[in-house]
CSV table of C-alpha atoms in Angstrom, one decimal:
chain,number,residue,atom,x,y,z
A,29,MET,CA,199.0,-112.4,-60.0
A,30,LEU,CA,199.3,-110.7,-63.2
A,31,TRP,CA,195.9,-111.1,-65.3
A,32,LEU,CA,196.6,-110.4,-69.1
A,33,VAL,CA,193.3,-108.5,-70.0
A,34,ASN,CA,193.3,-108.9,-73.9
A,35,PRO,CA,194.9,-112.4,-74.6
A,36,ALA,CA,196.6,-114.0,-77.2
A,37,TRP,CA,194.6,-117.1,-77.1
A,38,ALA,CA,190.7,-117.2,-78.8
A,39,ASP,CA,188.3,-117.1,-75.6
A,40,LEU,CA,186.3,-115.3,-73.6
A,41,GLU,CA,187.9,-115.8,-70.3
A,42,ILE,CA,186.7,-114.7,-67.2
A,43,CYS,CA,189.0,-115.2,-64.1
A,44,ASN,CA,188.3,-113.9,-60.2
A,45,ASP,CA,190.3,-111.5,-59.0
A,46,THR,CA,188.8,-111.3,-55.4
A,47,TYR,CA,189.6,-113.4,-52.7
A,48,ASP,CA,186.9,-115.3,-52.0
A,49,SER,CA,184.8,-117.8,-54.1
A,50,GLN,CA,182.9,-116.7,-57.1
A,51,SER,CA,180.2,-118.1,-59.0
A,52,VAL,CA,179.5,-117.0,-62.6
A,53,ALA,CA,177.1,-117.1,-65.2
A,54,ILE,CA,177.3,-115.3,-68.6
A,55,GLY,CA,174.7,-114.1,-71.7
A,56,TYR,CA,175.6,-114.6,-75.3
A,57,LYS,CA,174.0,-114.3,-78.9
A,58,LEU,CA,173.4,-117.3,-80.6
A,59,ASP,CA,172.8,-117.0,-84.4
A,60,GLY,CA,170.1,-113.9,-83.5
A,61,GLY,CA,168.8,-116.0,-80.2
A,62,TRP,CA,170.1,-115.2,-76.8
A,63,VAL,CA,171.2,-117.8,-74.3
A,64,SER,CA,172.3,-117.6,-70.4
A,65,GLU,CA,174.2,-120.6,-68.8
A,66,GLY,CA,175.6,-120.5,-65.5
A,67,TRP,CA,176.9,-121.9,-62.7
A,68,TRP,CA,180.9,-121.7,-62.8
A,69,GLN,CA,182.4,-122.0,-59.4
A,70,LEU,CA,185.4,-120.0,-59.7
A,71,GLU,CA,188.1,-120.1,-56.3
A,72,PRO,CA,190.4,-117.1,-55.5
A,73,GLU,CA,192.8,-116.9,-59.0
A,74,ALA,CA,190.8,-119.3,-61.2
A,75,CYS,CA,189.9,-119.2,-64.3
A,76,VAL,CA,187.1,-120.3,-66.8
A,77,SER,CA,186.7,-119.9,-70.5
A,78,PRO,CA,182.8,-120.3,-71.4
A,79,ILE,CA,183.1,-119.1,-74.6
A,80,LEU,CA,185.7,-121.0,-76.3
A,81,GLY,CA,186.8,-119.9,-79.7
A,82,PRO,CA,187.6,-116.6,-81.6
A,83,LEU,CA,184.5,-114.1,-80.7
A,84,LYS,CA,182.0,-113.5,-83.0
A,85,PHE,CA,181.0,-110.7,-81.1
A,86,ARG,CA,181.7,-107.6,-79.3
A,87,PHE,CA,179.4,-107.3,-76.4
A,88,TYR,CA,178.8,-110.3,-74.2
A,89,TYR,CA,177.3,-110.3,-70.6
A,90,TYR,CA,178.1,-111.9,-67.1
A,91,LEU,CA,176.8,-112.3,-63.6
A,92,ALA,CA,179.0,-112.8,-60.7
A,93,GLN,CA,177.7,-113.7,-57.0
A,94,GLY,CA,180.2,-114.0,-53.8
A,95,ASP,CA,178.9,-114.5,-50.4
A,96,GLY,CA,179.7,-110.8,-49.2
A,97,TRP,CA,180.3,-109.1,-52.7
A,98,LYS,CA,177.6,-106.9,-54.3
A,99,PHE,CA,177.4,-106.9,-58.3
A,100,ASP,CA,177.4,-103.9,-60.1
A,101,HIS,CA,175.2,-104.7,-63.1
A,102,ASP,CA,174.0,-102.6,-66.1
A,103,ARG,CA,170.4,-103.8,-65.6
A,104,VAL,CA,171.1,-106.4,-69.1
A,105,SER,CA,168.6,-108.9,-67.6
A,106,PHE,CA,168.6,-112.7,-68.3
A,107,CYS,CA,167.0,-115.8,-67.6
A,108,THR,CA,168.8,-117.7,-64.5
A,109,GLN,CA,167.9,-120.6,-61.9
A,110,ALA,CA,169.4,-121.5,-58.8
A,111,ASP,CA,170.9,-124.7,-60.2
A,112,VAL,CA,173.2,-125.4,-62.6
A,113,PHE,CA,171.5,-123.8,-66.1
A,114,THR,CA,171.5,-123.2,-70.0
A,115,ILE,CA,168.4,-121.5,-70.9
A,116,ARG,CA,167.7,-120.3,-74.2
A,117,GLY,CA,165.7,-116.5,-74.8
A,118,ASP,CA,165.8,-113.9,-72.4
A,119,GLY,CA,162.2,-113.4,-72.6
A,120,GLY,CA,159.2,-114.5,-70.4
A,121,CYS,CA,161.6,-116.0,-67.7
A,122,GLU,CA,158.8,-116.0,-65.0
A,123,GLN,CA,156.6,-117.5,-67.0
A,124,ARG,CA,158.8,-120.3,-68.2
A,125,GLY,CA,159.5,-120.8,-64.1
A,126,TYR,CA,162.7,-119.3,-64.4
A,127,ASP,CA,164.7,-116.2,-62.2
A,128,ARG,CA,165.2,-112.7,-63.9
A,129,SER,CA,168.5,-111.4,-63.4
A,130,TYR,CA,171.0,-108.6,-63.6
A,131,PHE,CA,173.9,-108.9,-66.1
A,132,ALA,CA,177.4,-106.5,-66.7
A,133,LYS,CA,178.1,-105.8,-70.1
A,134,ILE,CA,181.5,-107.4,-71.2
A,135,ASP,CA,183.1,-104.7,-74.7
A,136,VAL,CA,185.5,-107.5,-75.7
A,137,GLY,CA,186.4,-104.7,-78.8
A,138,LYS,CA,186.2,-104.4,-82.4
A,139,GLY,CA,187.4,-107.5,-84.1
A,140,ALA,CA,188.8,-109.3,-81.0
A,141,ALA,CA,189.5,-112.9,-80.7
A,142,GLY,CA,190.0,-113.3,-77.5
A,143,TYR,CA,189.2,-111.4,-73.5
A,144,THR,CA,190.2,-112.0,-70.2
A,145,GLN,CA,187.0,-110.1,-68.1
A,146,LEU,CA,187.9,-109.9,-64.2
A,147,VAL,CA,185.6,-110.5,-61.7
A,148,GLY,CA,186.3,-107.8,-59.6
A,149,GLU,CA,185.7,-104.8,-62.3
A,150,HIS,CA,182.0,-105.1,-61.3
A,151,SER,CA,182.1,-106.6,-57.7
A,152,THR,CA,182.5,-104.7,-54.5
A,153,LEU,CA,182.6,-105.4,-51.0
A,154,SER,CA,179.1,-105.4,-48.9
A,155,SER,CA,178.1,-106.7,-45.7
A,156,LYS,CA,177.9,-110.5,-45.2
A,157,GLY,CA,174.2,-111.9,-45.7
A,158,ALA,CA,173.3,-108.6,-47.4
A,159,GLU,CA,170.2,-109.8,-50.2
A,160,SER,CA,170.8,-109.9,-53.8
A,161,GLU,CA,168.3,-108.8,-56.8
A,162,THR,CA,169.6,-111.8,-58.7
A,163,ALA,CA,169.0,-115.5,-58.5
A,164,GLN,CA,171.7,-116.9,-55.9
A,165,PRO,CA,173.3,-120.1,-56.8
A,166,ALA,CA,171.9,-123.2,-54.7
A,167,GLU,CA,175.1,-124.6,-52.4
A,168,GLY,CA,176.0,-128.4,-52.1
A,169,VAL,CA,177.9,-130.3,-50.2
A,170,TRP,CA,181.3,-130.2,-52.8
A,171,GLY,CA,179.3,-127.3,-55.6
A,172,ILE,CA,176.0,-126.6,-57.0
A,173,PRO,CA,173.4,-129.2,-56.9
A,174,TYR,CA,172.2,-131.1,-60.1
A,175,ARG,CA,170.1,-133.3,-61.7
A,176,GLY,CA,170.2,-135.1,-65.0
A,177,GLU,CA,170.0,-137.9,-67.1
A,178,ALA,CA,172.8,-139.8,-68.7
A,179,ILE,CA,173.9,-142.9,-70.0
A,180,PHE,CA,176.5,-145.1,-69.0
A,181,HIS,CA,179.4,-145.3,-70.7
A,182,GLY,CA,182.5,-146.8,-68.5
A,183,CYS,CA,185.4,-146.8,-66.0
A,184,THR,CA,188.9,-146.5,-65.7
A,185,SER,CA,191.5,-147.2,-63.5
A,186,LEU,CA,194.1,-144.8,-65.3
A,187,PHE,CA,193.7,-141.2,-63.3
A,188,GLN,CA,196.2,-141.5,-60.1
A,189,ARG,CA,194.0,-139.1,-57.9
A,190,ALA,CA,191.6,-141.6,-57.8
A,191,LYS,CA,191.2,-145.8,-57.3
A,192,ARG,CA,188.8,-145.0,-60.7
A,193,THR,CA,187.3,-142.8,-62.3
A,194,CYS,CA,183.3,-143.5,-64.0
A,195,PHE,CA,182.2,-142.0,-67.0
A,196,PHE,CA,178.4,-141.2,-67.7
A,197,VAL,CA,177.5,-138.9,-71.0
A,198,GLY,CA,174.3,-136.7,-71.5
A,199,GLY,CA,173.6,-133.5,-73.1
A,200,GLY,CA,176.3,-132.9,-75.0
A,201,ARG,CA,178.8,-133.5,-71.7
A,202,LYS,CA,181.0,-136.2,-69.9
A,203,PHE,CA,180.4,-136.3,-66.3
A,204,ASN,CA,183.8,-137.9,-64.2
A,205,VAL,CA,182.3,-139.6,-61.0
A,206,LEU,CA,186.3,-140.2,-59.5
A,207,GLU,CA,186.3,-142.9,-56.3
A,208,ASP,CA,188.2,-140.5,-54.1
A,209,GLY,CA,185.9,-140.6,-51.0
A,210,ARG,CA,183.6,-138.2,-51.9
A,211,THR,CA,180.7,-140.5,-53.8
A,212,SER,CA,179.7,-142.9,-51.6
A,213,GLU,CA,181.0,-147.1,-51.9
A,214,GLU,CA,177.0,-147.6,-52.0
A,215,ILE,CA,176.9,-145.5,-55.2
A,216,PHE,CA,180.2,-147.2,-56.8
A,217,GLU,CA,178.1,-150.7,-56.0
A,218,VAL,CA,175.3,-149.8,-57.9
A,219,ILE,CA,178.0,-148.5,-60.7
A,220,ASP,CA,179.5,-152.0,-61.0
A,221,LEU,CA,176.1,-153.4,-61.6
A,222,LEU,CA,175.9,-150.9,-64.8
A,223,ALA,CA,176.7,-152.1,-68.5
A,224,PRO,CA,177.7,-149.5,-71.5
A,225,GLY,CA,175.0,-147.8,-72.6
A,226,ASP,CA,172.4,-148.6,-69.4
A,227,PRO,CA,170.6,-144.6,-69.2
A,228,VAL,CA,170.9,-143.6,-65.7
A,229,ARG,CA,169.5,-140.5,-63.5
A,230,LEU,CA,172.3,-138.5,-61.4
A,231,GLU,CA,171.9,-136.4,-58.5
A,232,GLY,CA,174.8,-134.6,-56.9
A,233,ASP,CA,177.0,-132.0,-56.8
A,234,TRP,CA,178.7,-130.2,-59.8
A,235,ALA,CA,182.0,-129.8,-58.4
A,236,GLY,CA,184.2,-128.5,-61.6
A,237,ARG,CA,183.8,-128.0,-65.0
A,238,PHE,CA,186.3,-128.1,-67.8
A,239,ASP,CA,185.0,-127.7,-71.4
A,240,THR,CA,182.2,-130.5,-72.0
A,241,THR,CA,183.6,-132.1,-69.3
A,242,VAL,CA,181.9,-132.2,-65.5
A,243,ASP,CA,183.3,-133.5,-62.6
A,244,VAL,CA,180.2,-134.7,-60.2
A,245,VAL,CA,179.7,-135.7,-56.5
A,246,LEU,CA,176.9,-138.3,-56.8
A,247,ARG,CA,174.3,-138.7,-53.8
A,248,HIS,CA,171.9,-140.6,-55.7
A,249,LEU,CA,172.1,-143.0,-59.1
A,250,GLU,CA,169.3,-145.0,-60.4
A,251,THR,CA,168.4,-146.5,-63.7
A,252,ARG,CA,165.6,-145.6,-65.6
A,253,PRO,CA,163.4,-146.6,-68.8
A,254,ALA,CA,165.1,-145.6,-72.0
A,255,ASN,CA,163.2,-142.3,-74.1
A,256,ALA,CA,163.4,-142.4,-77.8
A,257,GLU,CA,166.7,-141.0,-77.7
A,258,ASP,CA,168.4,-143.7,-75.9
A,259,LEU,CA,166.6,-146.2,-78.0
A,260,ILE,CA,168.4,-144.4,-81.3
A,261,LEU,CA,171.7,-144.3,-79.5
A,262,LYS,CA,171.4,-148.2,-78.6
A,263,ARG,CA,170.6,-148.8,-82.4
A,264,LEU,CA,174.0,-147.1,-82.8
A,265,GLN,CA,175.7,-149.4,-81.3
A,266,GLY,CA,178.2,-151.4,-83.8
A,267,ASN,CA,180.6,-151.4,-86.7
A,268,TRP,CA,179.6,-149.2,-89.5
A,269,TYR,CA,181.6,-148.0,-92.8
A,270,SER,CA,181.1,-144.8,-95.1
A,271,VAL,CA,179.1,-145.8,-98.4
A,272,LYS,CA,181.1,-143.1,-100.1
A,273,ASP,CA,184.5,-144.7,-98.9
A,274,ALA,CA,184.6,-148.1,-97.0
A,275,ASN,CA,187.8,-147.3,-95.5
A,276,ASP,CA,186.2,-144.7,-93.6
A,277,GLN,CA,184.8,-146.5,-90.6
A,278,PHE,CA,183.2,-146.3,-86.8
A,279,LYS,CA,182.6,-148.3,-84.1
A,280,VAL,CA,179.9,-147.1,-81.6
A,281,PHE,CA,180.4,-148.1,-77.7
A,282,GLY,CA,178.1,-146.8,-75.2
A,283,SER,CA,178.0,-143.2,-75.7
A,284,GLY,CA,181.7,-143.4,-77.5
A,285,ARG,CA,182.4,-143.6,-81.4
A,286,GLN,CA,186.2,-144.8,-81.9
A,287,ASN,CA,186.7,-143.6,-85.6
A,288,SER,CA,188.9,-145.3,-87.9
A,289,TYR,CA,190.5,-145.3,-91.3
A,290,ASP,CA,191.8,-148.3,-93.3
A,291,GLY,CA,192.0,-149.8,-90.0
A,292,SER,CA,194.4,-147.2,-88.5
A,293,LEU,CA,192.3,-145.5,-84.9
A,294,THR,CA,192.1,-141.8,-85.6
A,295,SER,CA,189.8,-139.9,-83.5
A,296,MET,CA,187.8,-141.0,-80.4
A,297,GLU,CA,184.1,-139.1,-79.5
A,298,TYR,CA,181.5,-138.7,-77.7
A,299,LEU,CA,178.0,-139.2,-78.6
A,300,SER,CA,174.5,-137.7,-77.5
A,301,VAL,CA,171.2,-138.1,-79.2
A,302,MET,CA,169.0,-135.1,-78.0
A,303,ARG,CA,166.0,-133.4,-79.4
A,304,TYR,CA,167.7,-130.0,-80.2
A,305,CYS,CA,171.4,-129.3,-80.6
A,306,GLY,CA,173.0,-125.7,-80.4
A,307,GLU,CA,170.6,-123.3,-82.4
A,308,PHE,CA,168.9,-126.6,-83.9
A,309,ASP,CA,165.6,-127.6,-83.0
A,310,SER,CA,163.0,-128.2,-85.8
A,311,GLU,CA,164.5,-130.7,-87.7
A,312,GLY,CA,165.5,-133.7,-85.0
A,313,PRO,CA,166.1,-136.0,-83.6
A,314,TYR,CA,169.8,-134.9,-83.6
A,315,LEU,CA,173.0,-136.9,-83.2
A,316,TYR,CA,175.9,-134.1,-81.2
A,317,THR,CA,179.7,-135.9,-81.3
A,318,TRP,CA,182.8,-133.8,-79.9
A,319,ASP,CA,186.5,-135.0,-79.3
A,320,SER,CA,187.6,-136.8,-76.1
A,321,GLN,CA,190.2,-134.1,-75.9
A,322,GLY,CA,187.7,-131.1,-76.1
A,323,GLY,CA,187.4,-129.0,-79.0
A,324,THR,CA,184.3,-127.7,-81.2
A,325,GLY,CA,181.2,-130.0,-81.1
A,326,LEU,CA,179.4,-131.3,-84.8
A,327,CYS,CA,175.7,-131.3,-85.2
A,328,TYR,CA,174.2,-133.9,-87.0
A,329,VAL,CA,170.0,-134.7,-88.1
A,330,VAL,CA,169.4,-138.6,-88.0
A,331,LYS,CA,167.7,-138.8,-91.4
A,332,GLU,CA,167.2,-142.4,-91.2
A,333,LEU,CA,168.2,-145.2,-89.0
A,334,THR,CA,167.6,-148.9,-89.5
A,335,ASP,CA,169.4,-152.4,-88.9
A,336,ASN,CA,171.6,-151.7,-91.5
A,337,ASP,CA,171.7,-148.3,-92.8
A,338,LEU,CA,172.0,-144.5,-91.4
A,339,VAL,CA,171.7,-141.4,-93.1
A,340,LEU,CA,173.2,-138.4,-91.2
A,341,ASN,CA,172.5,-134.9,-92.1
A,342,TYR,CA,175.6,-132.5,-91.5
A,343,LEU,CA,174.9,-129.3,-90.2
A,344,PRO,CA,174.4,-126.3,-90.8
A,345,ARG,CA,175.5,-127.4,-94.4
A,346,GLY,CA,172.9,-130.5,-94.9
A,347,THR,CA,175.5,-132.2,-96.5
A,348,GLU,CA,174.0,-136.3,-96.3
A,349,LEU,CA,176.3,-139.1,-95.0
A,350,ARG,CA,175.5,-142.3,-95.4
A,351,TYR,CA,176.6,-145.6,-93.6
A,352,ARG,CA,176.1,-149.0,-93.4
A,353,LYS,CA,176.7,-151.6,-90.4
A,354,LEU,CA,179.2,-153.8,-91.0
A,355,GLY,CA,178.8,-157.5,-90.3
A,356,PRO,CA,179.2,-159.4,-86.5
């Protein structure tokens, strides 16, 4: 396979040019602080783009782990853990309950819009079962074990590779659960009892990631009490219009937002109410929205929310957006 090391598109892409499965994590700077994130499961000749859009910095960092492979790092340390993670800050890893792992540097060059990093550039074959000085990702039946909280969004039978696909939204990601034989029918019986907007706990294997969408094979699913963020999302349900322009409207249903203008449907987005949003963590609660087709997510401060009024501050500019609720 021909690997294009300097792609024309604007992403940081990591490709597995070895002949074994590799688990990949990255480290990068976000507005003056460091973030580490992992794990992506890459089969041979597969690629992932953990950083989307034009690259803002010259240096990024990555770690790859494969059974029987030794990773040649540059002794640049980040925090990691065995399960899927996104960790802010690169200091005090052990004190915060994380592992400390060593990453290799990716030099994308000055002014590069996009770059492809090959796993094999820092990986060499070693004896099977050799000890690693970095944290190993935990292994599940279908991928990396995952536990988390989300909101049930609904199910559809439009996808041909499964009888139906059910969706959960939480933490700025959409989780797909496919009825394809991997998740038991007993769990789908639980899903059949859910209504859009119900808060749940998920447990299973993170089987694949595509931007902000994750395929999950579930082992356990249960409802949970609503937390403060869930209650905000519940109050957002319904139809809203802009005080500035009454033609600008949206409808919130479950964790979705259908936008429209002058009666014509425009974009469909997913929503998560969170205690932090990207680098913002002091003004919350935050509303994070992202287009259902992928793309850049947007952060808002939920400044005011009543039965009839909604005030959002768009970040980072702080632009105030006022909405009122339409009648039934």
